[in-house]
Amino acid sequence: MRVEIWSDIACPWCYIGKARFEAGLAGFAHRDGVEVVHRSFELDPAAPAPTDVPVLEMLATKYGVSREQAEAMEARVADAARGEGLGYRSDRIHGNTFDLHRLLHLAKAHGVQDALLGVFYRANFAEARPLGDRDTLVALAAEAGVPAEEAARVLADPDAYADAVRADEREAAELGATGVPFFVIDRRYGISGGQPAEVFRQALDRAHQEGALQQLPTGDAEVCGDDGCAVPPTA
């Protein structure tokens, strides 16, 4: 069984959704036969890189809310993250993630894609590290098992793995994904949003049945899309 996950490192619900999916997978009887493949999806491809825009400033501007409202929005996501045992900081920087996706494709070639995505999520959300800094990215890639010299070479070549990133994004559009995280199980079941772990476990069970790709009725789980993340301001 193959599970493909479209996500972006800038997406908090992708960060949370990864942890919830892994918890659901742990409860799946056939988990040893599941291959997980991470696919690229940029929430803000026009974002500059590198950038020094604080995420709270970005949220206030994007949603047209006050700083206090942006902080309340972030607090809700922080609570969800901590509920999954994840660290979460709101003093991180918002920026372009294209280079990070290119490195994830390099990591896939070395069999450590999932590990690097986890390192990127931790560095962004739990540690607020500057992911627009190339030296930081090379160090993070090496931590996950990607040779540092290869990571540096990819970052120096803007064409390296660029086509692979764009191909993932086109495929997401063809499958009808308008936001992330977006999970596809054996090209038969599509699940949108950072669902509870039990939803993922049940979906994995159902994927043993034949059927065309369909969106499972999973409710209104939080998702990040072109208009931002589903984190409405707190009244």
Coordinates of C-alpha atoms in Angstrom, one line a residue:
M1 CA 0.0 0.0 0.0
R2 CA 1.3 3.5 -0.9
V3 CA 0.3 6.7 0.9
E4 CA 1.2 9.9 -0.8
I5 CA 1.1 13.1 1.3
W6 CA 1.1 16.5 -0.3
S7 CA 2.3 19.1 2.2
D8 CA 4.3 22.3 2.8
I9 CA 6.8 23.0 5.5
A10 CA 5.1 26.3 6.1
C11 CA 1.8 24.7 6.9
P12 CA 1.1 24.1 10.6
W13 CA -1.7 21.6 9.9
C14 CA 0.7 19.6 7.8
Y15 CA 3.1 19.5 10.8
I16 CA 0.2 18.4 13.1
G17 CA -1.3 16.1 10.4
K18 CA 2.0 14.2 10.0
A19 CA 2.0 13.4 13.7
R20 CA -1.6 12.3 13.6
F21 CA -1.2 10.2 10.5
E22 CA 1.8 8.4 12.0
A23 CA -0.2 7.7 15.2
G24 CA -3.0 6.3 13.0
L25 CA -0.5 4.2 11.0
A26 CA 0.9 2.8 14.2
G27 CA -2.5 1.4 14.9
F28 CA -2.9 -0.2 11.4
A29 CA -2.5 -3.9 11.4
H30 CA -0.6 -3.9 8.1
R31 CA 1.6 -0.9 8.7
D32 CA 4.8 -2.8 7.8
G33 CA 3.5 -3.0 4.2
V34 CA 2.8 0.8 3.9
E35 CA 5.1 3.0 1.8
V36 CA 4.8 6.7 2.6
V37 CA 5.8 9.2 -0.1
H38 CA 5.9 12.9 0.5
R39 CA 4.9 15.3 -2.3
S40 CA 5.5 19.0 -2.8
F41 CA 2.9 21.7 -2.4
E42 CA 3.8 25.4 -2.0
L43 CA 1.2 27.5 -0.1
D44 CA 2.9 30.8 -1.1
P45 CA 5.1 30.3 -4.1
A46 CA 5.4 34.0 -4.5
A47 CA 7.0 34.5 -1.1
P48 CA 10.5 35.9 -1.3
A49 CA 13.5 33.9 -0.3
P50 CA 15.2 34.5 2.0
T51 CA 12.8 36.7 4.0
D52 CA 12.7 38.2 7.4
V53 CA 8.9 38.6 7.7
P54 CA 7.7 37.3 11.1
V55 CA 4.8 34.9 10.8
L56 CA 2.6 36.9 13.1
E57 CA 3.1 40.0 10.8
M58 CA 2.3 37.8 7.8
L59 CA -0.9 36.5 9.4
A60 CA -2.1 40.0 10.4
T61 CA -1.5 41.3 6.9
K62 CA -3.0 38.3 5.1
Y63 CA -6.2 38.1 7.2
G64 CA -6.5 41.9 7.8
V65 CA -6.5 41.4 11.6
S66 CA -4.7 43.0 14.5
R67 CA -1.5 41.7 16.1
E68 CA -3.5 40.5 19.0
Q69 CA -5.9 38.6 16.8
A70 CA -3.0 37.0 14.9
E71 CA -1.6 35.9 18.2
A72 CA -4.9 34.3 19.1
M73 CA -5.0 32.5 15.8
E74 CA -1.5 31.1 16.4
A75 CA -2.4 30.1 20.0
R76 CA -5.2 27.8 18.7
V77 CA -2.7 26.0 16.4
A78 CA -0.1 25.9 19.2
D79 CA -2.6 24.1 21.4
A80 CA -3.3 21.5 18.7
A81 CA 0.4 21.0 18.1
R82 CA 1.2 20.6 21.8
G83 CA -1.8 18.2 22.1
E84 CA 0.2 15.9 19.8
G85 CA 3.4 16.3 21.8
L86 CA 4.9 18.8 19.3
G87 CA 6.8 21.9 20.0
Y88 CA 5.5 25.2 18.6
R89 CA 6.8 28.7 18.4
S90 CA 5.2 31.8 16.9
D91 CA 8.3 33.8 16.5
R92 CA 9.3 31.9 13.4
I93 CA 9.9 33.6 10.0
H94 CA 7.6 33.3 6.9
G95 CA 9.3 32.6 3.6
N96 CA 9.5 30.7 0.3
T97 CA 9.8 26.9 0.7
F98 CA 10.8 25.9 -2.9
D99 CA 14.4 25.1 -1.9
L100 CA 13.2 23.0 0.9
H101 CA 11.0 20.9 -1.4
R102 CA 13.9 20.5 -3.8
L103 CA 16.0 19.1 -0.9
L104 CA 13.2 16.8 0.0
H105 CA 13.4 15.3 -3.5
L106 CA 17.2 14.9 -3.0
A107 CA 16.5 13.2 0.4
K108 CA 14.0 10.8 -1.3
A109 CA 16.9 9.7 -3.6
H110 CA 18.8 8.8 -0.4
G111 CA 15.9 7.1 1.3
V112 CA 15.6 9.7 4.1
Q113 CA 12.8 11.9 2.8
D114 CA 10.5 11.3 5.8
A115 CA 13.4 12.0 8.2
L116 CA 14.3 15.3 6.5
L117 CA 10.7 16.5 6.5
G118 CA 10.5 15.8 10.2
V119 CA 13.7 17.8 10.7
F120 CA 12.4 20.7 8.7
Y121 CA 9.1 20.7 10.6
R122 CA 10.9 20.7 13.9
A123 CA 13.4 23.4 12.8
N124 CA 10.5 25.6 11.6
F125 CA 7.8 25.2 14.2
A126 CA 9.6 24.0 17.3
E127 CA 12.9 25.9 17.0
A128 CA 12.0 28.9 14.7
R129 CA 15.3 28.4 12.8
P130 CA 16.0 30.5 9.6
L131 CA 15.0 28.2 6.8
G132 CA 15.9 30.8 4.2
D133 CA 19.6 30.4 5.2
R134 CA 21.5 28.0 3.0
D135 CA 24.0 27.0 5.7
T136 CA 21.1 26.1 8.0
L137 CA 19.5 24.0 5.3
V138 CA 22.7 22.1 4.5
A139 CA 23.2 21.4 8.2
L140 CA 19.6 20.2 8.6
A141 CA 19.9 18.0 5.5
A142 CA 23.0 16.4 6.9
E143 CA 21.3 15.8 10.2
A144 CA 18.7 13.7 8.3
G145 CA 21.3 11.7 6.4
V146 CA 21.7 13.7 3.2
P147 CA 25.4 14.3 2.3
A148 CA 26.1 17.9 3.0
E149 CA 28.0 18.4 -0.2
E150 CA 25.1 17.2 -2.2
A151 CA 22.6 19.4 -0.4
A152 CA 24.9 22.4 -1.0
R153 CA 25.2 21.5 -4.7
V154 CA 21.4 21.3 -5.1
L155 CA 20.9 24.6 -3.4
A156 CA 23.5 26.2 -5.7
D157 CA 21.7 25.0 -8.8
P158 CA 18.1 26.4 -9.1
D159 CA 17.2 23.8 -11.7
A160 CA 18.0 20.8 -9.5
Y161 CA 14.8 18.9 -8.7
A162 CA 12.8 21.9 -9.8
D163 CA 10.9 19.9 -12.3
A164 CA 10.1 17.2 -9.7
V165 CA 8.6 19.8 -7.4
R166 CA 6.5 21.3 -10.2
A167 CA 5.3 17.8 -11.3
D168 CA 4.1 17.1 -7.7
E169 CA 2.2 20.4 -7.7
R170 CA 0.6 19.7 -11.1
E171 CA -0.5 16.2 -9.9
A172 CA -2.0 17.7 -6.7
A173 CA -4.1 20.0 -8.9
E174 CA -5.2 17.0 -11.1
L175 CA -6.3 15.1 -8.1
G176 CA -8.4 18.1 -6.9
A177 CA -6.3 19.2 -4.0
T178 CA -6.8 22.8 -3.1
G179 CA -5.1 22.8 0.2
V180 CA -2.8 20.7 2.4
P181 CA -2.2 18.3 4.0
F182 CA -3.7 16.1 1.4
F183 CA -3.4 12.3 1.8
V184 CA -4.0 9.8 -1.0
I185 CA -4.1 6.1 -0.3
D186 CA -3.3 3.8 -3.2
R187 CA -4.9 6.4 -5.5
R188 CA -8.2 5.2 -4.2
Y189 CA -8.9 7.4 -1.2
G190 CA -8.3 11.1 -0.6
I191 CA -8.2 12.6 2.8
S192 CA -7.9 16.4 3.3
G193 CA -6.7 18.1 6.5
G194 CA -5.0 17.2 9.8
Q195 CA -7.6 14.6 10.8
P196 CA -7.6 12.7 14.1
A197 CA -5.4 9.6 14.2
E198 CA -8.4 7.3 14.2
V199 CA -9.7 8.7 10.9
F200 CA -6.4 7.8 9.3
R201 CA -6.4 4.3 10.8
Q202 CA -10.0 3.7 9.5
A203 CA -9.1 5.0 6.1
L204 CA -6.1 2.6 5.8
D205 CA -8.5 -0.2 6.7
R206 CA -10.9 0.8 4.0
A207 CA -8.2 1.2 1.4
H208 CA -8.0 -2.6 1.2
Q209 CA -11.3 -2.5 -0.7
E210 CA -11.5 -1.8 -4.4
G211 CA -12.7 1.6 -5.5
A212 CA -11.9 4.8 -7.4
L213 CA -10.2 7.8 -5.7
Q214 CA -12.8 9.5 -3.6
Q215 CA -12.8 12.0 -0.8
L216 CA -13.7 10.3 2.5
P217 CA -16.4 12.1 4.6
T218 CA -14.0 13.3 7.3
G219 CA -15.6 16.6 8.4
D220 CA -14.1 20.0 8.6
A221 CA -10.5 19.2 9.7
E222 CA -8.1 22.1 9.4
V223 CA -6.3 22.6 6.2
C224 CA -4.0 25.2 4.6
G225 CA -4.8 26.5 1.1
D226 CA -4.3 29.4 -1.2
D227 CA -6.2 31.7 1.1
G228 CA -4.1 30.6 4.1
C229 CA -4.6 28.2 6.9
A230 CA -8.0 27.4 8.4
V231 CA -7.3 29.3 11.6
P232 CA -10.1 31.9 11.9
P233 CA -9.5 34.8 14.3
T234 CA -10.7 34.3 17.9
A235 CA -13.5 36.7 18.8

